[in-house]
Coordinates of N, CA, C and O and ligand atoms in Angstrom, one line a residue:
X1 N 0.9 -1.2 0.2 CA 0.0 -0.2 0.0 C 1.4 1.2 0.0 O 1.7 1.5 0.9
X2 N 0.6 2.1 -0.6 CA 1.3 3.4 -0.8 C 0.9 4.2 0.2 O -0.2 4.7 0.1
X3 N 1.7 4.8 0.7 CA 1.7 6.0 2.3 C 1.5 7.4 1.6 O 2.6 7.5 0.9
X4 N 0.7 7.9 1.8 CA 1.0 9.4 1.3 C 2.0 10.4 1.4 O 2.6 10.0 2.8
X5 N 2.9 10.6 0.7 CA 4.1 11.7 1.4 C 3.6 12.6 1.7 O 3.7 14.0 1.1
X6 N 3.0 12.9 3.0 CA 3.1 14.1 4.0 C 3.8 14.7 4.6 O 4.8 14.2 4.9
X7 N 4.1 16.2 4.4 CA 5.2 16.9 5.5 C 4.7 16.9 6.9 O 3.5 16.3 7.0
X8 N 5.7 17.0 7.4 CA 5.1 16.9 9.0 C 4.3 17.3 9.5 O 3.1 17.1 10.2
X9 N 3.9 18.6 9.1 CA 2.6 19.4 9.3 C 1.1 18.8 8.6 O 0.6 18.5 9.9
X10 N 1.3 18.7 7.6 CA 0.0 17.7 7.4 C 0.0 16.2 8.3 O -1.3 15.8 8.3
X11 N 1.0 15.6 8.2 CA 0.8 14.2 9.0 C 0.2 14.9 10.5 O -0.9 13.9 10.9
X12 N 0.5 15.8 10.5 CA 0.2 16.2 12.3 C -1.4 16.6 12.3 O -2.1 15.8 12.7
X13 N -1.9 17.4 11.4 CA -3.3 17.6 11.1 C -4.2 16.2 10.8 O -5.1 16.0 11.5
X14 N -4.0 15.5 10.0 CA -4.7 14.4 9.8 C -4.5 13.4 10.7 O -5.4 12.7 11.4
X15 N -3.9 13.3 11.8 CA -3.5 12.5 13.4 C -4.3 13.1 14.0 O -5.1 12.2 14.3
X16 N -4.5 14.4 14.0 CA -5.3 15.1 14.8 C -6.9 15.0 14.7 O -8.3 14.7 15.1
X17 N -7.1 14.9 13.1 CA -8.5 14.6 12.6 C -9.0 13.4 13.0 O -10.3 13.4 13.1
X18 N -8.0 12.5 12.7 CA -9.0 11.3 13.0 C -8.9 10.8 14.7 O -9.6 9.5 14.5
X19 N -8.6 11.6 15.2 CA -8.7 11.0 16.5 C -9.2 12.2 17.3 O -10.0 13.2 17.0
X20 N -10.0 11.2 18.6 CA -10.4 12.2 19.5 C -9.6 12.2 20.9 O -9.9 10.9 21.1
X21 N -10.0 13.3 21.9 CA -9.9 12.6 23.3 C -10.8 12.7 24.1 O -11.8 13.2 23.8
X22 N -10.9 11.6 24.9 CA -11.9 11.6 25.6 C -11.2 11.0 27.0 O -10.0 10.9 26.9
X23 N -11.7 11.5 28.1 CA -11.7 11.5 29.3 C -12.0 10.3 30.2 O -13.2 10.2 30.3
X24 N -11.0 9.5 31.0 CA -11.7 8.6 31.7 C -12.6 9.4 33.2 O -12.1 10.1 33.6
X25 N -13.3 8.5 33.2 CA -14.2 9.2 34.2 C -14.4 8.6 35.6 O -14.7 8.9 36.3
X26 N -13.1 7.7 35.5 CA -12.8 7.3 37.1 C -12.1 8.4 37.6 O -11.5 9.0 37.4
X27 N -12.9 9.1 39.1 CA -12.5 10.1 39.7 C -11.4 10.3 40.0 O -10.4 11.0 40.3
X28 N -10.6 9.1 40.2 CA -9.0 8.8 40.7 C -8.1 9.1 39.5 O -7.4 8.8 39.3
X29 N -8.5 9.2 38.6 CA -7.9 9.1 37.4 C -7.9 10.5 36.3 O -7.0 11.3 36.1
X30 N -8.7 10.8 35.5 CA -9.7 11.3 34.7 C -8.1 12.0 33.4 O -8.4 13.0 33.2
X31 N -7.9 11.3 33.2 CA -7.0 11.4 32.3 C -7.6 11.0 31.1 O -8.3 10.9 30.6
X32 N -6.9 11.9 29.8 CA -7.3 12.3 28.8 C -6.6 11.1 27.7 O -5.4 11.3 27.7
X33 N -7.1 10.4 26.9 CA -6.5 9.3 26.2 C -7.5 9.7 24.7 O -8.3 10.4 24.4
X34 N -6.3 9.7 23.8 CA -6.1 10.0 22.4 C -7.1 8.5 21.7 O -6.5 7.5 21.7
X35 N -8.1 8.6 20.9 CA -8.8 7.1 20.2 C -9.4 7.8 18.7 O -9.8 9.0 18.7
X36 N -9.5 6.7 18.2 CA -10.0 6.7 16.6 C -11.2 7.5 16.5 O -11.9 7.0 17.7
X37 N -11.2 8.6 16.2 CA -12.7 9.1 15.8 C -13.6 8.1 15.7 O -15.2 8.0 16.5
X38 N -13.5 7.3 14.7 CA -14.5 6.1 14.3 C -14.7 5.2 15.6 O -16.2 4.8 15.8
X39 N -14.3 5.2 16.7 CA -14.6 4.4 18.2 C -15.9 5.4 19.0 O -16.4 4.5 19.4
X40 N -15.4 6.8 19.0 CA -16.5 7.3 19.4 C -18.0 7.7 18.6 O -18.7 7.9 19.4
X41 N -17.8 7.1 17.5 CA -19.5 7.5 16.7 C -20.3 6.3 17.5 O -21.7 6.6 17.7
X42 N -19.8 5.6 18.1 CA -20.5 4.7 18.8 C -21.2 4.7 20.2 O -21.8 4.1 20.5
X43 N -20.4 6.1 20.7 CA -20.5 5.8 22.1 C -22.3 6.6 22.1 O -22.6 7.6 21.3
X44 N -22.7 5.9 23.5 CA -24.2 6.7 23.5 C -23.6 8.1 24.6 O -22.4 8.4 25.2
X45 N -24.1 9.0 24.6 CA -23.9 10.7 25.0 C -23.8 10.1 26.5 O -22.8 10.9 27.5
X46 N -24.8 9.3 27.6 CA -24.7 9.0 28.9 C -23.5 8.3 29.0 O -23.6 7.7 30.5
X47 N -23.3 7.3 28.1 CA -22.2 6.1 28.9 C -21.2 6.8 29.2 O -20.1 7.1 28.6
X48 N -20.6 6.4 30.1 CA -18.8 6.3 30.7 C -17.7 6.2 30.4 O -18.3 4.6 29.3
X49 N -16.9 6.6 30.2 CA -15.4 5.8 29.0 C -14.3 5.8 30.0 O -14.6 6.3 31.2
X50 N -14.0 4.3 30.2 CA -12.9 4.2 30.7 C -11.5 3.7 30.3 O -11.8 3.6 29.4
X51 N -10.7 4.3 31.0 CA -9.3 3.9 30.6 C -9.4 2.4 29.5 O -8.5 1.7 28.6
X52 N -9.9 1.3 30.8 CA -9.9 -0.1 30.1 C -10.3 -0.1 29.0 O -10.4 -1.4 28.4
X53 N -11.6 1.0 28.5 CA -12.0 0.4 27.1 C -11.9 0.8 25.8 O -12.0 0.9 25.0
X54 N -10.2 1.6 26.1 CA -8.9 2.2 25.0 C -8.8 0.4 24.4 O -8.6 0.1 25.2
X55 N -9.1 1.0 23.1 CA -8.4 -0.7 22.4 C -7.2 -0.5 22.1 O -6.6 -1.6 21.6
X56 N -6.5 0.8 22.5 CA -5.2 1.2 22.2 C -4.6 0.4 23.7 O -4.5 0.7 24.6
X57 N -3.9 -0.9 23.6 CA -3.4 -2.0 24.6 C -2.5 -0.7 25.7 O -2.0 -1.3 26.9
X58 N -1.3 -0.2 24.9 CA -0.6 0.8 25.6 C -1.6 1.8 26.7 O -0.5 2.4 27.6
X59 N -2.5 2.2 26.2 CA -2.6 3.3 26.9 C -4.3 2.8 27.7 O -5.2 3.6 27.6
X60 N -4.7 1.7 27.9 CA -5.5 1.2 28.0 C -5.9 0.7 30.2 O -6.6 -0.3 30.6
X61 N -5.1 1.2 30.6 CA -5.0 1.4 32.3 C -4.9 2.9 33.3 O -3.9 3.7 32.2
X62 N -5.6 2.8 33.8 CA -5.4 4.3 34.4 C -4.1 4.5 35.2 O -3.8 5.9 35.1
X63 N -3.4 3.5 35.4 CA -2.0 4.3 35.6 C -0.9 4.3 35.2 O 0.4 4.7 35.3
X64 N -1.6 4.0 33.0 CA -0.4 4.7 32.6 C -0.5 6.3 31.9 O -1.8 6.6 32.4
X65 N 0.4 7.1 32.2 CA 0.5 7.8 32.4 C -0.2 8.7 31.2 O 0.1 8.2 29.9
X66 N -0.5 9.8 31.0 CA -1.2 10.5 30.0 C -0.3 11.3 28.7 O 0.9 11.7 29.4
X67 N -0.6 11.5 27.8 CA 0.3 11.6 26.7 C 0.1 13.2 26.6 O -1.1 13.8 27.4
X68 N 1.1 13.9 26.4 CA 1.1 15.5 26.2 C 0.0 15.8 25.8 O -0.7 15.8 24.8
X69 N -1.0 16.5 26.6 CA -2.5 17.5 25.5 C -2.1 18.1 25.3 O -1.2 19.4 25.6
X70 N -2.4 18.7 24.0 CA -2.3 19.9 23.3 C -2.4 20.8 23.6 O -3.6 21.3 24.3
X71 N -2.0 22.0 23.3 CA -2.5 23.5 24.0 C -3.7 23.7 23.1 O -4.2 23.3 22.1
X72 N -4.6 24.8 24.0 CA -5.6 25.2 23.4 C -5.6 25.4 22.0 O -6.8 25.1 21.1
X73 N -4.6 26.2 21.7 CA -4.2 27.0 20.1 C -3.9 25.8 19.4 O -4.4 25.8 18.1
X74 N -3.4 24.6 19.6 CA -3.7 23.6 18.6 C -4.7 22.9 18.4 O -5.3 22.6 17.3
X75 N -5.7 22.8 19.5 CA -6.9 22.4 19.5 C -7.5 23.2 18.5 O -8.3 22.5 17.2
X76 N -7.6 24.3 18.6 CA -8.5 25.3 17.5 C -8.0 25.0 16.0 O -8.4 25.0 15.1
X77 N -6.6 25.0 16.0 CA -5.7 25.5 14.9 C -6.3 23.7 13.9 O -6.5 23.8 12.9
X78 N -6.3 22.4 14.8 CA -6.7 20.9 14.1 C -7.9 21.1 13.9 O -8.5 20.0 13.2
X79 N -8.9 21.7 14.8 CA -10.2 21.8 14.5 C -10.7 20.3 15.7 O -11.4 19.7 15.5
X80 N -9.6 20.1 16.8 CA -10.1 18.6 17.3 C -10.9 19.1 18.3 O -11.0 20.2 18.9
X81 N -11.7 17.7 18.5 CA -12.7 17.9 19.4 C -12.5 16.9 20.6 O -11.5 16.6 20.5
X82 N -12.9 17.8 21.3 CA -12.7 17.0 22.5 C -13.7 16.9 23.6 O -14.7 17.4 23.6
X83 N -14.0 15.6 24.0 CA -15.4 15.1 24.6 C -15.0 14.9 26.6 O -13.9 14.2 26.7
X84 N -15.4 16.0 27.3 CA -15.1 16.0 28.3 C -16.3 14.8 29.1 O -17.4 15.1 29.0
X85 N -15.6 14.6 30.2 CA -16.5 13.0 31.0 C -17.5 13.9 31.7 O -17.2 15.2 31.8
X86 N -18.8 13.7 32.1 CA -19.8 14.3 32.4 C -19.3 13.9 33.8 O -19.6 12.8 34.5
X87 N -19.1 15.1 34.6 CA -19.4 15.1 36.4 C -20.7 15.3 36.6 O -21.5 15.7 36.6
X88 N -20.8 14.5 37.8 CA -21.7 13.9 38.9 C -22.4 15.8 39.4 O -21.5 16.6 39.7
X89 N -23.8 15.8 39.0 CA -24.0 16.8 40.1 C -23.9 16.8 41.3 O -24.1 15.7 42.0
X90 N -23.5 17.9 42.0 CA -23.0 18.3 43.2 C -21.8 17.8 43.4 O -21.0 18.0 44.7
X91 N -21.2 17.7 42.6 CA -19.5 17.4 42.6 C -19.0 18.7 43.1 O -19.0 19.5 42.6
X92 N -17.7 18.5 44.0 CA -17.0 19.5 44.1 C -16.1 19.6 43.3 O -15.4 18.9 42.6
X93 N -15.5 21.0 43.1 CA -14.7 21.1 41.4 C -14.2 22.4 42.2 O -14.1 23.2 42.8
X94 N -12.8 22.8 41.1 CA -12.2 24.2 41.3 C -12.5 24.7 40.1 O -12.6 24.0 38.8
X95 N -13.2 25.8 39.5 CA -13.8 26.4 38.2 C -13.0 27.8 38.1 O -12.5 28.7 39.0
X96 N -12.7 28.0 36.6 CA -11.3 29.0 36.6 C -12.5 29.8 35.6 O -12.8 29.9 34.5
X97 N -13.0 31.2 36.0 CA -14.3 32.0 35.5 C -13.4 33.6 35.2 O -12.7 34.0 36.2
X98 N -13.2 33.8 34.1 CA -12.7 35.2 33.6 C -11.5 35.5 34.0 O -10.4 34.6 34.5
X99 N -10.9 36.5 34.9 CA -10.1 37.1 35.6 C -9.9 36.6 36.6 O -8.7 36.9 37.5
X100 N -11.0 35.6 37.3 CA -10.8 35.3 38.5 C -10.0 33.8 38.8 O -9.6 33.1 37.8
X101 N -9.3 34.0 40.0 CA -8.2 32.9 40.1 C -9.4 31.4 40.1 O -10.6 31.7 40.5
X102 N -8.6 30.3 40.0 CA -9.4 29.2 40.0 C -10.1 29.0 41.7 O -9.4 29.7 42.2
X103 N -11.4 28.7 41.6 CA -12.4 28.6 42.6 C -13.1 27.8 43.0 O -13.7 27.3 42.0
X104 N -13.3 27.3 44.5 CA -14.1 26.3 44.7 C -15.5 26.5 44.8 O -15.7 27.2 44.7
X105 N -16.1 25.4 43.9 CA -17.5 25.5 43.5 C -18.1 23.9 43.6 O -17.2 22.9 43.6
X106 N -19.5 24.4 43.7 CA -20.5 22.5 43.4 C -20.9 22.8 42.3 O -21.9 23.8 41.5
X107 N -21.1 21.5 41.5 CA -22.0 21.4 39.9 C -23.2 21.4 41.1 O -23.9 20.4 41.6
X108 N -24.2 22.3 40.3 CA -25.5 22.3 41.0 C -26.9 22.8 39.8 O -26.6 23.3 39.2
X109 N -27.6 22.6 40.1 CA -28.4 22.6 39.2 C -29.0 24.5 39.3 O -29.1 24.9 40.1
X110 N -29.1 24.9 37.8 CA -29.9 26.2 37.7 C -31.0 26.1 38.3 O -32.0 25.7 38.0
X111 N -31.1 27.5 39.1 CA -31.9 27.7 39.7 C -33.4 27.8 38.9 O -34.8 27.4 39.2
X112 N -33.2 28.1 37.3 CA -34.2 28.8 36.6 C -34.6 27.2 35.5 O -35.8 26.9 36.1
X113 N -33.5 27.0 35.3 CA -34.3 26.0 34.3 C -34.0 24.3 34.9 O -34.1 23.0 34.1
X114 N -33.6 24.3 36.0 CA -33.5 22.9 36.9 C -32.2 22.1 36.0 O -32.0 20.9 36.6
X115 N -31.5 22.7 35.3 CA -30.4 21.6 34.5 C -29.0 22.1 35.3 O -29.0 23.2 35.6
X116 N -28.3 20.9 35.2 CA -26.5 21.5 35.6 C -25.8 21.4 34.5 O -24.6 21.7 34.5
X117 N -26.2 21.0 33.6 CA -25.4 20.5 32.4 C -25.9 21.0 30.6 O -27.0 21.0 30.5
X118 N -25.0 22.0 29.9 CA -25.6 21.9 28.5 C -24.7 21.2 27.8 O -23.6 21.1 27.9
X119 N -25.5 20.4 27.0 CA -24.8 19.6 25.8 C -24.6 20.4 24.4 O -25.5 20.9 24.0
X120 N -23.9 20.0 24.0 CA -23.7 20.4 21.9 C -24.5 19.4 21.4 O -24.9 18.7 22.0
X121 N -25.0 19.4 19.9 CA -25.4 19.0 19.3 C -25.3 17.3 19.7 O -26.1 16.5 19.2
X122 N -23.9 17.1 19.6 CA -23.5 15.5 19.9 C -24.0 15.2 21.1 O -23.7 14.1 21.0
X123 N -24.8 15.8 22.2 CA -25.0 15.4 23.2 C -23.5 15.2 24.4 O -23.6 14.4 25.5
X124 N -22.5 16.3 24.0 CA -21.3 16.1 24.7 C -21.5 17.3 25.6 O -22.0 18.2 25.1
X125 N -20.7 17.3 26.7 CA -20.8 18.3 27.7 C -20.1 19.5 27.3 O -19.1 19.5 26.8
X126 N -21.0 20.6 27.1 CA -20.6 22.0 26.7 C -20.1 22.9 28.0 O -18.8 23.4 28.0
X127 N -21.1 23.1 28.9 CA -21.2 23.7 29.7 C -21.8 23.3 31.2 O -22.8 22.5 31.2
X128 N -21.2 23.7 32.6 CA -21.8 23.1 33.9 C -22.2 24.4 34.1 O -21.7 25.4 34.6
X129 N -23.7 24.4 35.1 CA -23.8 25.2 36.3 C -23.1 24.9 37.6 O -23.0 24.0 38.4
X130 N -22.3 26.0 37.7 CA -21.7 26.3 39.0 C -22.4 27.2 40.1 O -22.7 28.3 39.7
X131 N -22.3 26.7 41.5 CA -22.7 27.7 42.3 C -20.9 27.7 43.2 O -20.2 26.9 43.8
X132 N -20.6 29.2 42.8 CA -19.3 29.2 43.5 C -19.5 29.3 45.5 O -20.4 30.1 45.9
X133 N -18.6 28.8 46.1 CA -18.5 29.1 47.5 C -17.6 30.6 47.9 O -17.2 31.3 47.2
X134 N -18.1 30.8 49.1 CA -17.4 32.0 49.5 C -18.6 33.0 50.0 O -19.4 32.3 50.4
X135 N -18.0 34.1 50.2 CA -18.9 35.1 50.8 C -19.0 36.4 49.8 O -18.1 36.6 50.3
X136 N -20.0 36.4 49.3 CA -21.7 35.5 49.3 C -21.1 34.3 48.3 O -20.3 34.6 47.4
X137 N -22.2 33.7 48.1 CA -21.9 32.7 47.3 C -22.8 33.3 45.9 O -23.3 34.3 45.9
X138 N -22.1 33.0 44.6 CA -22.5 33.2 43.0 C -22.5 32.1 42.4 O -22.0 31.0 42.3
X139 N -23.1 32.3 41.3 CA -23.5 31.3 40.2 C -23.1 32.0 38.7 O -23.0 32.8 38.4
X140 N -22.8 30.7 37.9 CA -22.5 30.9 36.6 C -22.5 29.4 35.6 O -22.5 28.5 36.0
X141 N -22.9 29.8 34.4 CA -22.6 28.6 33.7 C -20.9 28.9 33.0 O -20.7 29.6 32.9
X142 N -20.5 27.5 33.6 CA -19.0 27.6 33.1 C -18.4 26.8 31.7 O -19.3 25.8 32.1
X143 N -17.5 27.1 31.0 CA -17.1 26.2 30.1 C -16.5 24.7 30.6 O -15.6 25.1 32.0
X144 N -16.8 23.8 30.1 CA -16.5 22.3 30.6 C -15.1 22.1 30.8 O -14.3 21.5 31.7
X145 N -14.5 23.1 29.5 CA -12.9 22.9 29.7 C -12.2 23.8 30.8 O -11.2 23.6 30.9
X146 N -13.3 24.5 31.5 CA -12.7 25.5 32.8 C -13.1 24.6 34.3 O -13.1 25.6 35.2
X147 N -13.3 23.5 34.3 CA -13.8 22.8 35.6 C -13.3 21.7 35.7 O -13.2 21.1 34.9
X148 N -12.5 21.6 36.9 CA -12.0 20.6 37.3 C -12.5 19.8 38.7 O -12.7 20.7 39.3
X149 N -12.4 18.4 39.0 CA -12.7 17.9 40.0 C -11.6 18.3 41.3 O -10.5 18.6 40.8
X150 N -12.1 19.0 41.9 CA -11.6 19.2 43.9 C -10.8 18.2 43.7 O -11.2 17.1 44.4
X151 N -9.3 18.1 43.8 CA -8.5 17.2 44.4 C -8.1 17.4 46.1 O -8.4 16.8 46.7
X152 N -7.1 18.4 46.1 CA -6.9 18.5 47.8 C -7.1 20.1 48.0 O -7.1 20.8 46.9
X153 N -7.2 20.8 49.0 CA -7.1 21.7 49.5 C -6.0 23.0 48.8 O -4.6 22.3 48.7
X154 N -6.7 23.3 47.6 CA -5.5 24.1 46.7 C -4.8 25.4 47.7 O -5.3 26.0 48.6
X155 N -3.9 25.8 47.4 CA -2.7 26.7 47.5 C -3.7 28.3 47.5 O -4.2 28.5 46.7
X156 N -3.3 29.2 48.6 CA -4.1 30.2 48.1 C -3.2 31.0 46.3 O -2.0 31.1 46.5
X157 N -4.1 31.3 45.7 CA -3.3 31.9 44.5 C -2.8 33.0 44.7 O -2.6 33.7 45.7
X158 N -1.3 32.7 43.9 CA -0.3 34.6 44.1 C -1.6 35.5 43.1 O -2.0 35.4 42.7
X159 N -0.7 36.3 44.4 CA -1.7 37.9 43.4 C -3.2 37.7 44.1 O -3.9 39.0 42.9
X160 N -3.6 37.1 44.6 CA -4.7 37.5 44.9 C -5.1 38.5 45.8 O -4.5 39.1 47.0
X161 N -6.3 39.6 45.3 CA -6.7 40.4 45.5 C -7.1 40.9 46.9 O -7.4 39.7 47.2
X162 N -6.5 41.7 47.6 CA -6.9 41.9 48.6 C -8.4 41.5 49.4 O -8.7 40.9 49.9
X163 N -9.1 42.2 48.0 CA -10.4 42.4 48.7 C -11.2 40.6 48.4 O -12.4 40.9 48.5
X164 N -10.4 40.1 48.2 CA -11.4 38.5 47.4 C -10.2 37.5 48.3 O -11.1 36.6 48.8
X165 N -9.6 38.3 49.8 CA -8.9 37.2 50.0 C -10.0 36.4 51.2 O -9.9 35.5 51.9
X166 N -10.7 37.5 51.9 CA -11.6 37.0 52.8 C -12.7 35.8 52.3 O -12.6 34.9 53.1
X167 N -13.0 36.5 51.3 CA -14.1 35.5 50.4 C -13.4 34.2 50.2 O -14.1 32.8 50.0
X168 N -12.2 34.2 49.6 CA -11.7 33.1 49.3 C -11.3 32.1 50.7 O -11.3 31.1 50.3
X169 N -10.8 32.5 51.7 CA -10.5 32.2 53.0 C -11.8 31.0 53.2 O -12.1 29.7 52.9
X170 N -13.2 31.9 53.7 CA -14.7 31.4 53.6 C -14.6 29.8 52.7 O -15.4 29.5 53.0
X171 N -14.6 30.0 50.8 CA -14.7 29.2 50.2 C -14.0 27.9 50.5 O -14.4 27.0 50.2
X172 N -12.8 28.3 51.2 CA -11.9 27.0 51.1 C -12.1 26.5 52.5 O -12.2 25.4 52.4
X173 N -13.0 27.1 53.5 CA -13.2 26.4 54.3 C -14.5 25.7 54.3 O -14.7 24.5 55.0
X174 N -15.5 26.1 53.3 CA -16.5 25.1 52.9 C -16.3 24.1 52.2 O -16.9 23.1 52.5
X175 N -15.2 24.4 51.3 CA -14.8 23.2 50.8 C -14.4 22.0 51.4 O -14.5 21.1 50.9
X176 N -13.5 22.4 52.6 CA -12.7 21.5 53.0 C -14.0 20.6 53.9 O -14.1 19.7 54.2
X177 N -14.9 21.3 54.6 CA -16.5 20.6 55.1 C -16.9 20.0 54.0 O -17.8 19.3 54.4
X178 N -17.0 20.3 52.6 CA -17.4 19.4 52.3 C -17.1 18.4 51.3 O -17.7 17.7 50.4
X179 N -15.9 18.7 51.7 CA -15.0 17.2 51.1 C -15.0 15.8 51.3 O -15.5 15.1 50.6
X180 N -15.8 15.7 52.3 CA -16.2 14.2 52.8 C -17.9 14.0 52.8 O -18.1 13.2 53.6
X181 N -18.4 14.4 51.9 CA -19.8 14.5 52.3 C -20.3 14.0 50.8 O -19.8 14.4 50.1
X182 N -21.5 13.6 50.6 CA -22.1 12.8 49.6 C -22.7 14.1 48.7 O -22.6 15.3 49.0
X183 N -22.9 14.1 47.2 CA -22.9 14.6 46.4 C -24.2 15.5 46.9 O -25.0 16.8 46.8
X184 N -25.4 14.2 47.4 CA -26.7 15.0 47.8 C -26.6 15.9 48.8 O -27.2 17.0 48.6
X185 N -25.8 15.5 49.7 CA -25.7 16.5 50.9 C -25.1 17.7 50.5 O -25.4 19.1 51.0
X186 N -23.6 17.6 49.4 CA -23.3 18.9 49.2 C -24.5 19.3 48.3 O -24.5 21.3 48.7
X187 N -25.8 19.3 47.9 CA -26.2 20.1 47.0 C -27.8 20.7 47.9 O -27.5 21.7 48.1
X188 N -27.6 20.1 48.9 CA -28.4 20.6 50.5 C -27.8 21.8 50.7 O -28.5 22.6 51.4
X189 N -26.1 21.6 51.0 CA -25.8 23.1 51.1 C -25.6 24.2 50.1 O -25.1 25.3 50.3
X190 N -26.1 23.8 49.2 CA -26.2 24.8 48.0 C -27.3 26.3 48.2 O -28.3 25.8 49.4
X191 N -26.7 27.1 48.2 CA -28.0 28.4 48.4 C -29.3 28.5 47.1 O -30.1 28.9 47.5
X192 N -28.6 28.6 46.1 CA -29.2 28.6 44.6 C -29.9 27.4 44.4 O -29.2 26.2 44.0
X193 N -31.2 27.0 44.7 CA -31.9 25.8 44.4 C -33.2 26.1 43.4 O -33.9 27.0 43.6
X194 N -33.3 25.1 42.4 CA -34.7 25.5 41.8 C -35.9 25.6 42.7 O -35.5 24.9 43.8
X195 N -36.7 26.5 42.2 CA -38.4 26.4 43.0 C -38.9 25.0 42.2 O -38.8 24.5 41.8
X196 N -39.3 24.5 44.1 CA -40.1 23.0 44.2 C -41.0 23.4 43.4 O -41.9 24.2 43.7
X197 N -41.3 22.2 42.5 CA -43.1 22.5 42.2 C -44.3 22.7 43.0 O -44.2 22.0 44.0
X198 N -45.2 24.1 42.7 CA -46.0 24.1 43.7 C -47.3 23.3 43.3 O -47.8 23.7 42.4
X199 N -48.2 22.4 44.6 CA -49.1 21.7 44.1 C -50.5 22.5 44.7 O -50.2 23.3 45.5
X200 N -51.2 22.3 43.5 CA -52.6 23.3 44.1 C -53.4 23.2 45.6 O -53.2 21.9 45.7
Ligands
ZN301 ZN1 -8.3 6.0 33.2

């Protein structure tokens, strides 16, 4: 079989076009794996994906380190699609919003729509509704690319504005208390809640 004679750049483009990054849904792993795009076509939107499902034997265990993840600019350049694993509602997360530092938050239902996740036309996660901890709480629809599971107590961000120090401290105290409770219990601690249906 003749192989097309591609230069390095073109080769890289076709490599990225034919593959999709998927994220392992094991909370202890959350690593990204590059798999052939055709493999994703059979995925159900709500079906979780784990490293062990990878048909590439070199990357089919959670213990295998992740390949270098491309930069956002490369993703855009190559039109690469990324599928984020769906994090359960009530999860404790860190969120990066605008110029704010990474901030502790809870994935919670939007008080108006009662939804906590927005999906694109393929049914893949695009945004999460988050309730930021601190004093006061606030809420936002955050891009899935800027939401990460809360792992351990983060260090205070460098150059944190004096005006934010107090609320950041409160946020961390709340996050620490929420670390070892269930998602349901964490949702009870959220302040923005969908209105309950009123019965006549
Ligand atoms: Zn894994």
